[in-house]
């Protein structure tokens, strides 16, 4: 895979993605045609998120649907192919939004190249990487083993540290992470979990989940630190208190009802997503960005 071939692959991906989104945009229910088309160019955690978007399509407003189906394109792509690996990364900017992302392509189960992760470089459009991605004289990047520690953590420990903010407010494994916009958002979810009029009868809690796709993609930066795209998952448990179990039921919200419309004593939502983390050579790692989708509810 040369850099020119990688850029051409990115162009083909965008074209197929735009066609799939446009197909879904003309259909109120989930479109099997759009889903099949998207599966020819996406895989891994990214496809899980996209399928969730299509599955819950009718719960979006008309404005949200129109924006989602609007064509997008990547500009200024820079390809980073690590030597000896079966995947590569592209750093590019979305022309219609201005957000810059790291896009990972991998060979999925012998089906060919797929976009398996697209993660923003930060929580703001102006955010850039802490240090450029390192390349050698031939232009090749260097992959980092997911088990190799950089500073406080290794890439394969990042997901547990981040989901700890949902589960405990960051008092456990989350203490190994520095505070960022991502950890602040997760912490707010934890603090607000039992606020609202229904908290008298039901409680909400979060537990770390298993990512449906486990592959971690990590690259060395010029300053010796590590940049890692990490799959992540957590489950949300919304349960009636014991004294209400025999006389009440929880009514699932509109998105939850798509997966299971039954009124029940507990609603368990599964969230799948990706993180982009920076692991310095010393000190605490930082979650640069995160993105989740609810992919199931029972």
Short mmCIF file of C-alpha atoms in Angstrom, two decimals:
data_model
loop_
_atom_site.label_atom_id
_atom_site.label_comp_id
_atom_site.label_asym_id
_atom_site.label_seq_id
_atom_site.Cartn_x
_atom_site.Cartn_y
_atom_site.Cartn_z
CA UNK A 1 0.00 0.00 0.00
CA UNK A 2 1.70 3.20 -1.20
CA UNK A 3 0.70 6.64 0.05
CA UNK A 4 -1.02 7.39 -3.25
CA UNK A 5 -2.96 4.13 -3.02
CA UNK A 6 -3.92 4.92 0.56
CA UNK A 7 -5.25 8.34 -0.47
CA UNK A 8 -7.23 6.73 -3.28
CA UNK A 9 -8.67 4.25 -0.79
CA UNK A 10 -9.75 7.19 1.37
CA UNK A 11 -11.50 8.77 -1.63
CA UNK A 12 -13.34 5.51 -2.39
CA UNK A 13 -14.35 5.21 1.24
CA UNK A 14 -15.80 8.72 1.31
CA UNK A 15 -17.73 8.13 -1.92
CA UNK A 16 -19.29 4.88 -0.63
CA UNK A 17 -20.03 6.40 2.77
CA UNK A 18 -21.78 9.37 1.16
CA UNK A 19 -23.87 7.03 -1.02
CA UNK A 20 -24.83 4.94 2.01
CA UNK A 21 -25.78 8.00 4.06
CA UNK A 22 -27.81 9.42 1.17
CA UNK A 23 -29.62 6.08 0.78
CA UNK A 24 -30.47 6.05 4.47
CA UNK A 25 -31.49 9.70 4.24
CA UNK A 26 -34.30 8.84 1.80
CA UNK A 27 -35.62 6.04 4.02
CA UNK A 28 -37.41 6.59 7.32
CA UNK A 29 -36.84 3.05 8.68
CA UNK A 30 -33.34 1.52 8.84
CA UNK A 31 -32.19 0.79 5.30
CA UNK A 32 -30.65 -2.64 4.74
CA UNK A 33 -29.29 -1.38 1.42
CA UNK A 34 -27.46 1.49 3.13
CA UNK A 35 -26.11 -0.84 5.80
CA UNK A 36 -24.80 -3.36 3.27
CA UNK A 37 -23.15 -0.62 1.23
CA UNK A 38 -21.47 0.87 4.28
CA UNK A 39 -20.20 -2.56 5.36
CA UNK A 40 -18.16 -2.73 2.15
CA UNK A 41 -15.96 0.15 3.34
CA UNK A 42 -16.30 0.20 7.15
CA UNK A 43 -15.52 -2.33 9.86
CA UNK A 44 -14.65 -2.66 13.52
CA UNK A 45 -15.93 -0.21 16.11
CA UNK A 46 -16.70 2.42 13.48
CA UNK A 47 -19.17 0.17 11.69
CA UNK A 48 -20.82 -0.65 15.03
CA UNK A 49 -21.36 3.07 15.58
CA UNK A 50 -22.63 3.70 12.05
CA UNK A 51 -25.07 0.79 12.21
CA UNK A 52 -26.38 2.22 15.48
CA UNK A 53 -26.96 5.56 13.73
CA UNK A 54 -28.92 3.85 10.96
CA UNK A 55 -30.86 1.67 13.41
CA UNK A 56 -32.01 4.67 15.45
CA UNK A 57 -32.48 6.88 12.38
CA UNK A 58 -36.13 7.82 12.96
CA UNK A 59 -35.35 9.13 16.45
CA UNK A 60 -33.27 11.95 14.95
CA UNK A 61 -34.83 15.26 14.05
CA UNK A 62 -35.33 16.20 10.40
CA UNK A 63 -32.47 18.70 10.76
CA UNK A 64 -30.14 16.03 12.19
CA UNK A 65 -31.04 13.59 9.42
CA UNK A 66 -30.41 16.20 6.74
CA UNK A 67 -27.02 17.08 8.22
CA UNK A 68 -26.03 13.42 8.57
CA UNK A 69 -26.92 12.67 4.94
CA UNK A 70 -25.09 15.75 3.64
CA UNK A 71 -21.97 14.76 1.62
CA UNK A 72 -18.58 15.23 3.26
CA UNK A 73 -15.01 15.09 1.98
CA UNK A 74 -11.55 14.89 3.50
CA UNK A 75 -8.88 17.40 2.57
CA UNK A 76 -5.13 17.62 3.21
CA UNK A 77 -4.70 13.87 3.92
CA UNK A 78 -1.38 12.74 5.38
CA UNK A 79 -0.72 8.98 5.35
CA UNK A 80 1.17 7.21 8.14
CA UNK A 81 1.91 3.57 7.40
CA UNK A 82 3.81 1.71 10.14
CA UNK A 83 6.46 -0.71 8.89
CA UNK A 84 5.50 -4.39 9.05
CA UNK A 85 1.84 -3.78 9.98
CA UNK A 86 -1.40 -4.64 8.20
CA UNK A 87 -2.97 -1.23 8.92
CA UNK A 88 -2.28 2.44 8.31
CA UNK A 89 -3.51 5.82 9.54
CA UNK A 90 -4.56 8.97 7.72
CA UNK A 91 -4.72 12.40 9.31
CA UNK A 92 -7.20 14.57 7.40
CA UNK A 93 -9.66 17.43 7.80
CA UNK A 94 -13.38 17.26 7.02
CA UNK A 95 -13.97 20.07 4.54
CA UNK A 96 -17.50 21.01 5.61
CA UNK A 97 -16.88 21.02 9.38
CA UNK A 98 -13.22 21.87 9.84
CA UNK A 99 -12.64 19.00 12.28
CA UNK A 100 -9.39 17.09 11.88
CA UNK A 101 -9.43 13.36 12.48
CA UNK A 102 -7.21 10.32 12.62
CA UNK A 103 -8.62 7.62 10.35
CA UNK A 104 -7.51 4.00 10.68
CA UNK A 105 -7.73 1.50 7.83
CA UNK A 106 -7.23 -2.20 8.48
CA UNK A 107 -7.67 -5.49 6.67
CA UNK A 108 -10.88 -6.93 8.10
CA UNK A 109 -11.27 -10.71 8.19
CA UNK A 110 -9.90 -11.18 4.69
CA UNK A 111 -12.55 -8.84 3.22
CA UNK A 112 -10.11 -6.13 2.21
CA UNK A 113 -9.43 -2.66 3.53
CA UNK A 114 -11.98 -1.08 5.85
CA UNK A 115 -12.13 2.15 7.83
CA UNK A 116 -12.27 0.79 11.38
CA UNK A 117 -11.86 3.98 13.41
CA UNK A 118 -12.32 7.71 12.89
CA UNK A 119 -11.44 9.79 15.94
CA UNK A 120 -11.15 13.56 16.34
CA UNK A 121 -7.76 14.95 17.35
CA UNK A 122 -9.37 16.75 20.26
CA UNK A 123 -12.53 18.27 21.73
CA UNK A 124 -12.15 21.47 19.67
CA UNK A 125 -11.76 22.09 15.94
CA UNK A 126 -8.49 23.91 16.58
CA UNK A 127 -6.93 20.98 18.47
CA UNK A 128 -3.86 19.34 17.02
CA UNK A 129 -1.70 16.42 18.14
CA UNK A 130 0.67 17.08 21.07
CA UNK A 131 3.56 16.14 18.77
CA UNK A 132 3.69 15.15 15.08
CA UNK A 133 3.62 11.46 14.17
CA UNK A 134 7.19 10.17 13.82
CA UNK A 135 8.42 8.81 10.48
CA UNK A 136 11.78 7.42 9.36
CA UNK A 137 13.86 8.39 6.33
CA UNK A 138 11.66 6.30 4.06
CA UNK A 139 8.50 7.94 5.38
CA UNK A 140 7.31 4.93 7.38
CA UNK A 141 5.73 5.37 10.81
CA UNK A 142 6.49 3.23 13.87
CA UNK A 143 3.79 1.12 15.48
CA UNK A 144 3.79 0.76 19.27
CA UNK A 145 2.88 -2.54 20.92
CA UNK A 146 -0.40 -2.02 22.83
CA UNK A 147 1.17 -3.61 25.92
CA UNK A 148 4.15 -1.23 25.98
CA UNK A 149 3.89 1.28 28.81
CA UNK A 150 4.48 4.96 28.10
CA UNK A 151 4.38 7.05 31.24
CA UNK A 152 1.72 5.76 33.64
CA UNK A 153 -0.08 3.36 31.30
CA UNK A 154 0.15 1.14 28.24
CA UNK A 155 -2.41 1.63 25.43
CA UNK A 156 -4.27 -1.54 26.46
CA UNK A 157 -4.92 -0.03 29.91
CA UNK A 158 -6.42 3.23 28.67
CA UNK A 159 -10.00 2.02 28.11
CA UNK A 160 -10.37 0.68 31.67
CA UNK A 161 -9.00 3.93 33.06
CA UNK A 162 -11.47 6.02 31.06
CA UNK A 163 -14.58 3.93 31.73
CA UNK A 164 -13.75 4.19 35.43
CA UNK A 165 -15.00 7.79 35.22
CA UNK A 166 -18.44 6.47 34.29
CA UNK A 167 -18.34 3.72 36.92
CA UNK A 168 -16.80 5.45 39.95
CA UNK A 169 -16.23 9.06 38.99
CA UNK A 170 -12.56 8.35 38.35
CA UNK A 171 -11.68 7.22 41.87
CA UNK A 172 -10.25 3.88 40.70
CA UNK A 173 -8.23 3.20 37.57
CA UNK A 174 -9.22 6.64 36.31
CA UNK A 175 -6.74 8.25 38.67
CA UNK A 176 -4.00 7.33 36.17
CA UNK A 177 -5.44 9.77 33.59
CA UNK A 178 -5.01 13.52 33.43
CA UNK A 179 -8.17 15.62 33.34
CA UNK A 180 -9.43 16.60 29.90
CA UNK A 181 -12.68 17.56 28.20
CA UNK A 182 -13.40 13.84 27.73
CA UNK A 183 -12.89 12.88 31.38
CA UNK A 184 -14.90 15.93 32.46
CA UNK A 185 -17.82 14.84 30.27
CA UNK A 186 -17.68 11.28 31.59
CA UNK A 187 -17.47 12.59 35.17
CA UNK A 188 -20.56 14.74 34.58
CA UNK A 189 -22.48 11.67 33.38
CA UNK A 190 -21.47 9.91 36.60
CA UNK A 191 -22.44 12.84 38.85
CA UNK A 192 -25.78 13.35 37.12
CA UNK A 193 -26.70 9.66 37.00
CA UNK A 194 -29.31 9.84 39.75
CA UNK A 195 -30.66 13.32 39.25
CA UNK A 196 -34.16 13.94 37.99
CA UNK A 197 -37.74 13.11 39.01
CA UNK A 198 -37.38 9.33 38.51
CA UNK A 199 -34.46 8.95 40.91
CA UNK A 200 -36.87 8.30 43.79
CA UNK A 201 -37.90 5.00 42.21
CA UNK A 202 -34.92 3.95 40.12
CA UNK A 203 -31.13 4.18 40.17
CA UNK A 204 -28.59 4.39 37.40
CA UNK A 205 -25.09 2.95 37.39
CA UNK A 206 -22.37 2.20 34.86
CA UNK A 207 -20.00 -0.71 34.42
CA UNK A 208 -17.06 -1.23 32.04
CA UNK A 209 -18.05 -3.35 29.05
CA UNK A 210 -16.24 -5.41 26.44
CA UNK A 211 -15.48 -3.70 23.14
CA UNK A 212 -16.89 -5.75 20.28
CA UNK A 213 -13.63 -5.23 18.39
CA UNK A 214 -10.46 -5.37 20.46
CA UNK A 215 -7.76 -4.13 18.09
CA UNK A 216 -5.71 -1.16 19.38
CA UNK A 217 -3.79 1.03 16.94
CA UNK A 218 -0.81 2.90 18.39
CA UNK A 219 1.88 5.08 16.79
CA UNK A 220 5.06 6.71 18.06
CA UNK A 221 5.21 10.51 18.03
CA UNK A 222 8.35 12.58 17.40
CA UNK A 223 8.84 13.35 21.09
CA UNK A 224 8.86 9.62 21.90
CA UNK A 225 5.33 9.56 23.28
CA UNK A 226 2.52 7.31 22.01
CA UNK A 227 -0.73 8.08 20.21
CA UNK A 228 -3.35 5.33 20.51
CA UNK A 229 -6.79 4.71 19.02
CA UNK A 230 -8.44 2.47 21.61
CA UNK A 231 -11.79 0.62 21.45
CA UNK A 232 -13.95 1.20 24.50
CA UNK A 233 -17.34 0.11 25.83
CA UNK A 234 -19.53 0.53 28.88
CA UNK A 235 -22.99 -0.55 30.00
CA UNK A 236 -25.63 1.62 31.64
CA UNK A 237 -27.93 -0.07 34.17
CA UNK A 238 -31.19 1.71 35.00
CA UNK A 239 -32.95 -0.34 37.69
CA UNK A 240 -35.98 -0.01 39.90
CA UNK A 241 -35.33 0.07 43.63
CA UNK A 242 -36.40 -3.08 45.48
CA UNK A 243 -39.47 -1.48 47.02
CA UNK A 244 -40.82 -0.59 43.56
CA UNK A 245 -40.16 -3.84 41.68
CA UNK A 246 -43.61 -5.33 42.30
CA UNK A 247 -45.58 -2.17 41.54
CA UNK A 248 -43.79 -0.34 38.73
CA UNK A 249 -42.02 -0.77 35.42
CA UNK A 250 -39.47 1.34 33.57
CA UNK A 251 -40.66 2.64 30.21
CA UNK A 252 -37.75 2.60 27.72
CA UNK A 253 -37.05 5.83 25.88
CA UNK A 254 -37.48 6.13 22.11
CA UNK A 255 -34.03 4.80 21.22
CA UNK A 256 -34.10 2.01 23.81
CA UNK A 257 -37.53 0.90 22.57
CA UNK A 258 -36.10 0.19 19.11
CA UNK A 259 -34.10 -2.68 20.61
CA UNK A 260 -36.68 -3.74 23.21
CA UNK A 261 -40.02 -1.91 23.62
CA UNK A 262 -41.12 -3.88 26.70
CA UNK A 263 -41.66 -2.13 30.01
CA UNK A 264 -39.33 -3.77 32.51
CA UNK A 265 -37.78 -3.53 35.97
CA UNK A 266 -34.32 -2.81 34.54
CA UNK A 267 -33.06 -1.32 31.29
CA UNK A 268 -29.49 -2.17 30.30
CA UNK A 269 -27.96 -0.10 27.50
CA UNK A 270 -24.75 -1.10 25.72
CA UNK A 271 -22.45 1.66 24.45
CA UNK A 272 -19.62 0.97 22.01
CA UNK A 273 -17.02 3.51 20.93
CA UNK A 274 -13.46 4.64 20.40
CA UNK A 275 -10.96 6.80 22.27
CA UNK A 276 -7.94 8.72 21.05
CA UNK A 277 -5.30 8.87 23.77
CA UNK A 278 -1.91 10.51 24.16
CA UNK A 279 0.53 8.65 26.38
CA UNK A 280 3.55 10.83 27.25
CA UNK A 281 6.91 9.31 28.09
CA UNK A 282 6.34 10.32 31.70
CA UNK A 283 3.27 11.39 33.61
CA UNK A 284 -0.42 10.76 33.07
CA UNK A 285 -1.99 9.94 29.68
CA UNK A 286 -4.67 12.24 28.25
CA UNK A 287 -7.87 11.24 26.48
CA UNK A 288 -7.90 13.60 23.50
CA UNK A 289 -11.37 12.61 22.28
CA UNK A 290 -14.04 9.97 22.69
CA UNK A 291 -17.19 8.91 20.88
CA UNK A 292 -19.85 6.35 21.78
CA UNK A 293 -23.10 5.02 20.34
CA UNK A 294 -25.80 2.99 22.06
CA UNK A 295 -25.80 -0.26 20.07
CA UNK A 296 -28.25 -2.33 22.15
CA UNK A 297 -30.78 -2.07 24.96
CA UNK A 298 -32.36 -4.93 26.87
#
